[in-house]
Amino acid sequence: QVQLVESGGRLVQAGGSLRLSCAASGRTFSSYDMGWFRQAPGKERELLAITWRSGARTTYADTVKGRFTASRDNAQNTLYLQMNSLKPEDTAVYYCAARALLRSAFDYWGQGTQVTVSS
């Protein structure tokens, strides 16, 4: 299994930028697809982006495409989420997660990091 720790969340003004990091330890990082999710109070957890274990492929939800960029550094076992043009509706707890080979679900999750966007 893999252990995940998110960091970088803070209060930021609308229109600003923020970069989140997800540090992984344990099993080889490159063995996993990695995802970014967020959850606002009273709402379902929302998938934002997936970086695939092989190649440079990254997919995004329509709500963040063009504003957010997910990337991974397998040598450093770290996942990133660059967030630009932030809006108050982006306020949520942001999570990273890992999906192993032959698995359909993301089984490993970090503790989350709070992002608050003020008007």
Short mmCIF file of N, CA, C and O in Angstrom, two decimals:
data_model
loop_
_atom_site.label_atom_id
_atom_site.label_comp_id
_atom_site.label_asym_id
_atom_site.label_seq_id
_atom_site.Cartn_x
_atom_site.Cartn_y
_atom_site.Cartn_z
N GLN A 1 0.82 -1.17 0.00
CA GLN A 1 0.00 0.00 0.00
C GLN A 1 0.87 1.25 0.00
O GLN A 1 2.09 1.15 0.11
N VAL A 2 0.22 2.40 -0.12
CA VAL A 2 0.93 3.66 -0.18
C VAL A 2 0.31 4.63 0.82
O VAL A 2 -0.90 4.63 1.03
N GLN A 3 1.16 5.42 1.47
CA GLN A 3 0.71 6.45 2.40
C GLN A 3 0.77 7.81 1.70
O GLN A 3 1.76 8.11 1.03
N LEU A 4 -0.27 8.62 1.87
CA LEU A 4 -0.39 9.89 1.16
C LEU A 4 -0.60 11.03 2.14
O LEU A 4 -1.41 10.92 3.07
N VAL A 5 0.10 12.15 1.93
CA VAL A 5 -0.04 13.33 2.77
C VAL A 5 -0.14 14.55 1.88
O VAL A 5 0.81 14.89 1.17
N GLU A 6 -1.29 15.24 1.93
CA GLU A 6 -1.48 16.47 1.17
C GLU A 6 -0.96 17.67 1.96
O GLU A 6 -0.96 17.66 3.19
N SER A 7 -0.57 18.72 1.23
CA SER A 7 -0.16 19.96 1.86
C SER A 7 -0.36 21.11 0.89
O SER A 7 -0.54 20.90 -0.31
N GLY A 8 -0.32 22.33 1.39
CA GLY A 8 -0.39 23.52 0.56
C GLY A 8 -1.69 24.29 0.63
O GLY A 8 -1.77 25.41 0.11
N GLY A 9 -2.72 23.73 1.25
CA GLY A 9 -3.99 24.43 1.34
C GLY A 9 -3.91 25.63 2.28
O GLY A 9 -3.23 25.59 3.30
N ARG A 10 -4.62 26.70 1.92
CA ARG A 10 -4.66 27.91 2.73
C ARG A 10 -5.79 28.81 2.26
O ARG A 10 -6.51 28.47 1.33
N LEU A 11 -5.92 29.96 2.92
CA LEU A 11 -6.86 30.98 2.49
C LEU A 11 -6.25 31.78 1.36
O LEU A 11 -5.10 32.22 1.45
N VAL A 12 -7.02 31.99 0.28
CA VAL A 12 -6.53 32.74 -0.87
C VAL A 12 -7.68 33.58 -1.42
O VAL A 12 -8.84 33.19 -1.31
N GLN A 13 -7.36 34.73 -1.99
CA GLN A 13 -8.38 35.60 -2.57
C GLN A 13 -8.85 35.07 -3.93
O GLN A 13 -8.10 34.42 -4.65
N ALA A 14 -10.10 35.36 -4.26
CA ALA A 14 -10.63 35.00 -5.57
C ALA A 14 -9.74 35.57 -6.67
O ALA A 14 -9.29 36.71 -6.59
N GLY A 15 -9.50 34.76 -7.70
CA GLY A 15 -8.61 35.14 -8.78
C GLY A 15 -7.17 34.76 -8.57
O GLY A 15 -6.36 34.84 -9.50
N GLY A 16 -6.84 34.33 -7.37
CA GLY A 16 -5.48 33.96 -7.04
C GLY A 16 -5.13 32.54 -7.45
O GLY A 16 -5.95 31.82 -8.03
N SER A 17 -3.91 32.15 -7.13
CA SER A 17 -3.39 30.83 -7.48
C SER A 17 -2.86 30.12 -6.25
O SER A 17 -2.48 30.75 -5.26
N LEU A 18 -2.81 28.79 -6.35
CA LEU A 18 -2.33 27.97 -5.25
C LEU A 18 -1.84 26.65 -5.82
O LEU A 18 -2.42 26.14 -6.79
N ARG A 19 -0.78 26.09 -5.23
CA ARG A 19 -0.31 24.77 -5.63
C ARG A 19 -0.37 23.82 -4.45
O ARG A 19 0.22 24.08 -3.40
N LEU A 20 -1.07 22.71 -4.63
CA LEU A 20 -1.15 21.66 -3.64
C LEU A 20 -0.15 20.56 -3.97
O LEU A 20 0.14 20.31 -5.14
N SER A 21 0.36 19.91 -2.94
CA SER A 21 1.27 18.79 -3.11
C SER A 21 0.73 17.57 -2.39
O SER A 21 0.01 17.68 -1.39
N CYS A 22 1.08 16.40 -2.88
CA CYS A 22 0.72 15.13 -2.26
C CYS A 22 1.97 14.27 -2.24
O CYS A 22 2.44 13.82 -3.30
N ALA A 23 2.52 14.05 -1.05
CA ALA A 23 3.72 13.24 -0.90
C ALA A 23 3.34 11.79 -0.60
O ALA A 23 2.51 11.53 0.27
N ALA A 24 3.95 10.86 -1.32
CA ALA A 24 3.64 9.44 -1.19
C ALA A 24 4.83 8.68 -0.63
O ALA A 24 5.98 9.00 -0.92
N SER A 25 4.54 7.67 0.17
CA SER A 25 5.57 6.77 0.67
C SER A 25 5.01 5.35 0.70
O SER A 25 3.80 5.15 0.71
N GLY A 26 5.91 4.37 0.71
CA GLY A 26 5.49 2.98 0.70
C GLY A 26 5.79 2.32 -0.64
O GLY A 26 6.90 2.42 -1.14
N ARG A 27 4.79 1.67 -1.22
CA ARG A 27 4.96 0.99 -2.49
C ARG A 27 5.33 1.98 -3.59
O ARG A 27 4.97 3.16 -3.52
N THR A 28 6.02 1.49 -4.59
CA THR A 28 6.50 2.32 -5.69
C THR A 28 5.40 3.22 -6.23
O THR A 28 4.34 2.75 -6.65
N PHE A 29 5.66 4.53 -6.24
CA PHE A 29 4.68 5.53 -6.63
C PHE A 29 4.19 5.31 -8.05
O PHE A 29 3.00 5.49 -8.34
N SER A 30 5.09 4.92 -8.94
CA SER A 30 4.74 4.75 -10.35
C SER A 30 3.81 3.57 -10.59
O SER A 30 3.32 3.40 -11.71
N SER A 31 3.54 2.75 -9.58
CA SER A 31 2.62 1.63 -9.71
C SER A 31 1.15 2.05 -9.67
O SER A 31 0.27 1.23 -9.92
N TYR A 32 0.88 3.31 -9.34
CA TYR A 32 -0.47 3.78 -9.10
C TYR A 32 -0.91 4.87 -10.07
O TYR A 32 -0.13 5.75 -10.42
N ASP A 33 -2.17 4.79 -10.51
CA ASP A 33 -2.84 5.98 -11.00
C ASP A 33 -3.10 6.89 -9.80
O ASP A 33 -3.41 6.41 -8.70
N MET A 34 -2.97 8.20 -10.00
CA MET A 34 -3.19 9.14 -8.91
C MET A 34 -4.31 10.11 -9.27
O MET A 34 -4.40 10.56 -10.41
N GLY A 35 -5.14 10.42 -8.30
CA GLY A 35 -6.26 11.32 -8.52
C GLY A 35 -6.31 12.44 -7.51
O GLY A 35 -5.85 12.30 -6.37
N TRP A 36 -6.86 13.57 -7.95
CA TRP A 36 -7.21 14.68 -7.07
C TRP A 36 -8.72 14.76 -6.94
O TRP A 36 -9.43 14.72 -7.95
N PHE A 37 -9.19 14.89 -5.72
CA PHE A 37 -10.61 15.02 -5.42
C PHE A 37 -10.81 16.20 -4.49
O PHE A 37 -9.88 16.68 -3.86
N ARG A 38 -12.05 16.66 -4.39
CA ARG A 38 -12.39 17.66 -3.38
C ARG A 38 -13.80 17.39 -2.85
O ARG A 38 -14.62 16.77 -3.52
N GLN A 39 -14.05 17.88 -1.64
CA GLN A 39 -15.36 17.73 -1.04
C GLN A 39 -15.69 18.98 -0.23
O GLN A 39 -14.97 19.35 0.69
N ALA A 40 -16.78 19.63 -0.61
CA ALA A 40 -17.30 20.77 0.12
C ALA A 40 -18.34 20.29 1.13
O ALA A 40 -18.93 19.23 0.95
N PRO A 41 -18.59 21.06 2.19
CA PRO A 41 -19.56 20.64 3.21
C PRO A 41 -20.93 20.34 2.60
O PRO A 41 -21.46 21.13 1.82
N GLY A 42 -21.49 19.18 2.95
CA GLY A 42 -22.81 18.80 2.48
C GLY A 42 -22.87 18.31 1.05
O GLY A 42 -23.96 18.05 0.54
N LYS A 43 -21.73 18.19 0.39
CA LYS A 43 -21.70 17.77 -1.00
C LYS A 43 -20.94 16.46 -1.18
O LYS A 43 -20.16 16.06 -0.32
N GLU A 44 -21.18 15.80 -2.31
CA GLU A 44 -20.47 14.57 -2.63
C GLU A 44 -19.02 14.87 -2.98
O GLU A 44 -18.69 15.97 -3.44
N ARG A 45 -18.17 13.88 -2.75
CA ARG A 45 -16.79 14.00 -3.17
C ARG A 45 -16.73 14.10 -4.70
O ARG A 45 -17.39 13.34 -5.40
N GLU A 46 -15.95 15.04 -5.20
CA GLU A 46 -15.88 15.33 -6.62
C GLU A 46 -14.50 14.98 -7.17
O GLU A 46 -13.49 15.44 -6.65
N LEU A 47 -14.47 14.20 -8.24
CA LEU A 47 -13.22 13.90 -8.94
C LEU A 47 -12.81 15.11 -9.77
O LEU A 47 -13.60 15.63 -10.55
N LEU A 48 -11.56 15.54 -9.63
CA LEU A 48 -11.05 16.69 -10.36
C LEU A 48 -10.13 16.30 -11.50
O LEU A 48 -10.21 16.88 -12.59
N ALA A 49 -9.22 15.36 -11.26
CA ALA A 49 -8.21 15.02 -12.25
C ALA A 49 -7.60 13.67 -11.94
O ALA A 49 -7.56 13.25 -10.78
N ILE A 50 -7.11 12.99 -12.97
CA ILE A 50 -6.38 11.74 -12.83
C ILE A 50 -5.09 11.83 -13.64
O ILE A 50 -5.12 12.21 -14.82
N THR A 51 -3.97 11.51 -13.01
CA THR A 51 -2.70 11.32 -13.72
C THR A 51 -2.43 9.83 -13.78
O THR A 51 -2.37 9.15 -12.76
N TRP A 52 -2.28 9.31 -15.00
CA TRP A 52 -2.17 7.87 -15.21
C TRP A 52 -0.77 7.37 -14.93
O TRP A 52 0.21 8.10 -15.08
N ARG A 53 -0.68 6.08 -14.50
CA ARG A 53 0.61 5.54 -14.05
C ARG A 53 1.64 5.44 -15.16
O ARG A 53 2.84 5.45 -14.90
N SER A 54 1.19 5.34 -16.40
CA SER A 54 2.11 5.27 -17.53
C SER A 54 1.82 6.40 -18.50
O SER A 54 0.67 6.80 -18.69
N GLY A 55 2.86 6.93 -19.09
CA GLY A 55 2.73 8.01 -20.03
C GLY A 55 2.47 9.34 -19.35
O GLY A 55 2.48 9.46 -18.12
N ALA A 56 2.19 10.35 -20.16
CA ALA A 56 1.96 11.71 -19.67
C ALA A 56 0.48 12.08 -19.66
O ALA A 56 0.14 13.27 -19.54
N ARG A 57 -0.39 11.10 -19.77
CA ARG A 57 -1.82 11.38 -19.89
C ARG A 57 -2.40 11.90 -18.59
O ARG A 57 -2.16 11.33 -17.51
N THR A 58 -3.18 12.96 -18.68
CA THR A 58 -3.91 13.52 -17.55
C THR A 58 -5.31 13.87 -18.02
O THR A 58 -5.48 14.43 -19.11
N THR A 59 -6.31 13.54 -17.23
CA THR A 59 -7.69 13.88 -17.55
C THR A 59 -8.26 14.77 -16.47
O THR A 59 -7.86 14.69 -15.31
N TYR A 60 -9.23 15.63 -16.86
CA TYR A 60 -9.78 16.63 -15.95
C TYR A 60 -11.30 16.65 -16.01
O TYR A 60 -11.91 16.39 -17.05
N ALA A 61 -11.90 17.01 -14.88
CA ALA A 61 -13.32 17.30 -14.85
C ALA A 61 -13.58 18.64 -15.54
O ALA A 61 -12.74 19.54 -15.51
N ASP A 62 -14.76 18.77 -16.15
CA ASP A 62 -15.09 20.00 -16.86
C ASP A 62 -15.08 21.23 -15.95
O ASP A 62 -14.80 22.34 -16.39
N THR A 63 -15.38 21.03 -14.68
CA THR A 63 -15.46 22.15 -13.75
C THR A 63 -14.12 22.84 -13.51
O THR A 63 -14.09 24.01 -13.12
N VAL A 64 -13.02 22.14 -13.75
CA VAL A 64 -11.70 22.71 -13.48
C VAL A 64 -10.79 22.75 -14.70
O VAL A 64 -9.71 23.34 -14.64
N LYS A 65 -11.21 22.14 -15.79
CA LYS A 65 -10.37 22.10 -16.99
C LYS A 65 -10.09 23.51 -17.48
O LYS A 65 -10.98 24.33 -17.62
N GLY A 66 -8.82 23.80 -17.74
CA GLY A 66 -8.40 25.12 -18.15
C GLY A 66 -7.93 26.00 -17.02
O GLY A 66 -7.26 27.01 -17.26
N ARG A 67 -8.28 25.65 -15.79
CA ARG A 67 -7.84 26.41 -14.62
C ARG A 67 -6.87 25.62 -13.75
O ARG A 67 -5.94 26.20 -13.18
N PHE A 68 -7.10 24.31 -13.62
CA PHE A 68 -6.27 23.46 -12.77
C PHE A 68 -5.37 22.58 -13.64
O PHE A 68 -5.79 22.11 -14.71
N THR A 69 -4.17 22.31 -13.15
CA THR A 69 -3.24 21.42 -13.83
C THR A 69 -2.68 20.42 -12.83
O THR A 69 -2.08 20.80 -11.82
N ALA A 70 -2.90 19.13 -13.09
CA ALA A 70 -2.35 18.06 -12.26
C ALA A 70 -1.10 17.51 -12.91
O ALA A 70 -1.03 17.38 -14.13
N SER A 71 -0.11 17.18 -12.09
CA SER A 71 1.12 16.61 -12.60
C SER A 71 1.73 15.70 -11.54
O SER A 71 1.32 15.74 -10.37
N ARG A 72 2.69 14.88 -11.94
CA ARG A 72 3.34 13.99 -10.99
C ARG A 72 4.83 13.92 -11.27
O ARG A 72 5.26 14.00 -12.42
N ASP A 73 5.60 13.76 -10.21
CA ASP A 73 7.03 13.57 -10.29
C ASP A 73 7.31 12.22 -9.66
O ASP A 73 7.40 12.09 -8.43
N ASN A 74 7.44 11.18 -10.49
CA ASN A 74 7.61 9.83 -9.97
C ASN A 74 8.95 9.66 -9.24
O ASN A 74 9.04 8.86 -8.30
N ALA A 75 9.98 10.40 -9.66
CA ALA A 75 11.27 10.31 -9.00
C ALA A 75 11.20 10.81 -7.56
O ALA A 75 11.92 10.33 -6.69
N GLN A 76 10.33 11.80 -7.30
CA GLN A 76 10.17 12.37 -5.96
C GLN A 76 8.94 11.84 -5.24
O GLN A 76 8.65 12.28 -4.12
N ASN A 77 8.21 10.92 -5.86
CA ASN A 77 6.99 10.35 -5.27
C ASN A 77 6.01 11.44 -4.84
O ASN A 77 5.46 11.40 -3.74
N THR A 78 5.79 12.41 -5.72
CA THR A 78 4.96 13.56 -5.37
C THR A 78 3.98 13.87 -6.50
O THR A 78 4.34 13.85 -7.68
N LEU A 79 2.75 14.17 -6.11
CA LEU A 79 1.69 14.60 -7.00
C LEU A 79 1.40 16.07 -6.73
O LEU A 79 1.43 16.50 -5.57
N TYR A 80 1.10 16.84 -7.78
CA TYR A 80 0.83 18.27 -7.64
C TYR A 80 -0.51 18.64 -8.26
O TYR A 80 -0.97 18.00 -9.20
N LEU A 81 -1.10 19.71 -7.73
CA LEU A 81 -2.26 20.31 -8.35
C LEU A 81 -2.06 21.82 -8.35
O LEU A 81 -2.10 22.46 -7.30
N GLN A 82 -1.82 22.39 -9.54
CA GLN A 82 -1.71 23.83 -9.70
C GLN A 82 -3.09 24.39 -9.98
O GLN A 82 -3.73 23.99 -10.95
N MET A 83 -3.54 25.32 -9.15
CA MET A 83 -4.87 25.89 -9.26
C MET A 83 -4.75 27.38 -9.55
O MET A 83 -4.15 28.13 -8.77
N ASN A 84 -5.33 27.82 -10.66
CA ASN A 84 -5.32 29.21 -11.06
C ASN A 84 -6.74 29.74 -11.17
O ASN A 84 -7.69 28.97 -11.26
N SER A 85 -6.88 31.07 -11.18
CA SER A 85 -8.18 31.72 -11.31
C SER A 85 -9.19 31.15 -10.32
O SER A 85 -10.32 30.80 -10.68
N LEU A 86 -8.80 31.07 -9.08
CA LEU A 86 -9.63 30.45 -8.06
C LEU A 86 -10.91 31.25 -7.81
O LEU A 86 -10.91 32.47 -7.87
N LYS A 87 -11.98 30.52 -7.53
CA LYS A 87 -13.29 31.08 -7.28
C LYS A 87 -13.77 30.66 -5.90
O LYS A 87 -13.34 29.63 -5.39
N PRO A 88 -14.67 31.43 -5.28
CA PRO A 88 -15.20 31.02 -3.98
C PRO A 88 -15.79 29.62 -3.98
O PRO A 88 -15.67 28.91 -2.97
N GLU A 89 -16.38 29.19 -5.08
CA GLU A 89 -16.95 27.85 -5.16
C GLU A 89 -15.91 26.74 -5.21
O GLU A 89 -16.26 25.56 -5.16
N ASP A 90 -14.63 27.10 -5.31
CA ASP A 90 -13.56 26.12 -5.20
C ASP A 90 -13.24 25.76 -3.75
O ASP A 90 -12.43 24.87 -3.51
N THR A 91 -13.84 26.47 -2.81
CA THR A 91 -13.60 26.20 -1.40
C THR A 91 -14.02 24.77 -1.05
O THR A 91 -15.17 24.38 -1.29
N ALA A 92 -13.10 23.99 -0.50
CA ALA A 92 -13.36 22.59 -0.19
C ALA A 92 -12.13 22.00 0.48
O ALA A 92 -11.07 22.63 0.54
N VAL A 93 -12.29 20.77 0.98
CA VAL A 93 -11.14 19.98 1.39
C VAL A 93 -10.67 19.20 0.17
O VAL A 93 -11.47 18.51 -0.47
N TYR A 94 -9.40 19.30 -0.15
CA TYR A 94 -8.83 18.65 -1.32
C TYR A 94 -8.05 17.41 -0.90
O TYR A 94 -7.25 17.46 0.04
N TYR A 95 -8.27 16.31 -1.62
CA TYR A 95 -7.65 15.03 -1.31
C TYR A 95 -6.89 14.50 -2.52
O TYR A 95 -7.31 14.68 -3.66
N CYS A 96 -5.79 13.80 -2.26
CA CYS A 96 -5.19 12.97 -3.29
C CYS A 96 -5.47 11.51 -2.96
O CYS A 96 -5.73 11.15 -1.82
N ALA A 97 -5.46 10.67 -3.99
CA ALA A 97 -5.78 9.26 -3.83
C ALA A 97 -5.02 8.44 -4.85
O ALA A 97 -4.61 8.93 -5.90
N ALA A 98 -4.82 7.15 -4.53
CA ALA A 98 -4.06 6.24 -5.37
C ALA A 98 -4.91 5.04 -5.77
O ALA A 98 -5.66 4.50 -4.95
N ARG A 99 -4.76 4.61 -7.03
CA ARG A 99 -5.46 3.44 -7.55
C ARG A 99 -4.43 2.45 -8.08
O ARG A 99 -3.65 2.78 -8.98
N ALA A 100 -4.43 1.25 -7.52
CA ALA A 100 -3.45 0.23 -7.88
C ALA A 100 -3.84 -0.49 -9.16
O ALA A 100 -4.99 -0.43 -9.61
N LEU A 101 -2.87 -1.19 -9.74
CA LEU A 101 -3.15 -2.04 -10.89
C LEU A 101 -4.26 -3.03 -10.57
O LEU A 101 -4.35 -3.55 -9.46
N LEU A 102 -5.12 -3.29 -11.56
CA LEU A 102 -6.22 -4.24 -11.47
C LEU A 102 -7.31 -3.81 -10.49
O LEU A 102 -8.14 -4.63 -10.10
N ARG A 103 -7.33 -2.55 -10.11
CA ARG A 103 -8.37 -2.02 -9.23
C ARG A 103 -9.17 -0.95 -9.95
O ARG A 103 -8.61 -0.14 -10.69
N SER A 104 -10.47 -0.94 -9.72
CA SER A 104 -11.33 0.07 -10.32
C SER A 104 -11.54 1.29 -9.43
O SER A 104 -11.88 2.37 -9.92
N ALA A 105 -11.32 1.12 -8.12
CA ALA A 105 -11.53 2.19 -7.15
C ALA A 105 -10.20 2.73 -6.65
O ALA A 105 -9.19 2.05 -6.66
N PHE A 106 -10.25 3.99 -6.19
CA PHE A 106 -9.11 4.58 -5.50
C PHE A 106 -9.15 4.11 -4.04
O PHE A 106 -10.05 4.49 -3.28
N ASP A 107 -8.20 3.28 -3.64
CA ASP A 107 -8.22 2.61 -2.35
C ASP A 107 -7.44 3.34 -1.26
O ASP A 107 -7.65 3.07 -0.08
N TYR A 108 -6.53 4.21 -1.64
CA TYR A 108 -5.65 4.87 -0.68
C TYR A 108 -5.84 6.37 -0.76
O TYR A 108 -5.79 6.96 -1.84
N TRP A 109 -6.04 6.99 0.41
CA TRP A 109 -6.39 8.41 0.49
C TRP A 109 -5.53 9.14 1.49
O TRP A 109 -5.12 8.59 2.51
N GLY A 110 -5.26 10.41 1.20
CA GLY A 110 -4.63 11.28 2.16
C GLY A 110 -5.64 11.84 3.14
O GLY A 110 -6.84 11.56 3.06
N GLN A 111 -5.17 12.67 4.07
CA GLN A 111 -6.03 13.23 5.10
C GLN A 111 -6.78 14.48 4.64
O GLN A 111 -7.71 14.92 5.31
N GLY A 112 -6.37 15.05 3.53
CA GLY A 112 -7.00 16.24 2.99
C GLY A 112 -6.33 17.52 3.44
O GLY A 112 -5.69 17.57 4.49
N THR A 113 -6.47 18.56 2.62
CA THR A 113 -5.96 19.88 2.96
C THR A 113 -7.03 20.92 2.59
O THR A 113 -7.63 20.86 1.52
N GLN A 114 -7.28 21.86 3.49
CA GLN A 114 -8.36 22.82 3.32
C GLN A 114 -7.93 23.97 2.42
O GLN A 114 -6.90 24.61 2.65
N VAL A 115 -8.75 24.25 1.41
CA VAL A 115 -8.58 25.41 0.55
C VAL A 115 -9.80 26.30 0.72
O VAL A 115 -10.93 25.86 0.54
N THR A 116 -9.57 27.56 1.09
CA THR A 116 -10.66 28.52 1.26
C THR A 116 -10.39 29.71 0.35
O THR A 116 -9.33 30.34 0.44
N VAL A 117 -11.36 30.02 -0.52
CA VAL A 117 -11.23 31.12 -1.46
C VAL A 117 -12.21 32.21 -1.05
O VAL A 117 -13.42 32.00 -1.04
N SER A 118 -11.69 33.39 -0.73
CA SER A 118 -12.52 34.50 -0.28
C SER A 118 -12.90 35.40 -1.45
O SER A 118 -12.16 35.51 -2.44
N SER A 119 -14.05 36.07 -1.32
CA SER A 119 -14.53 36.99 -2.35
C SER A 119 -13.77 38.30 -2.31
O SER A 119 -13.24 38.71 -1.27
#
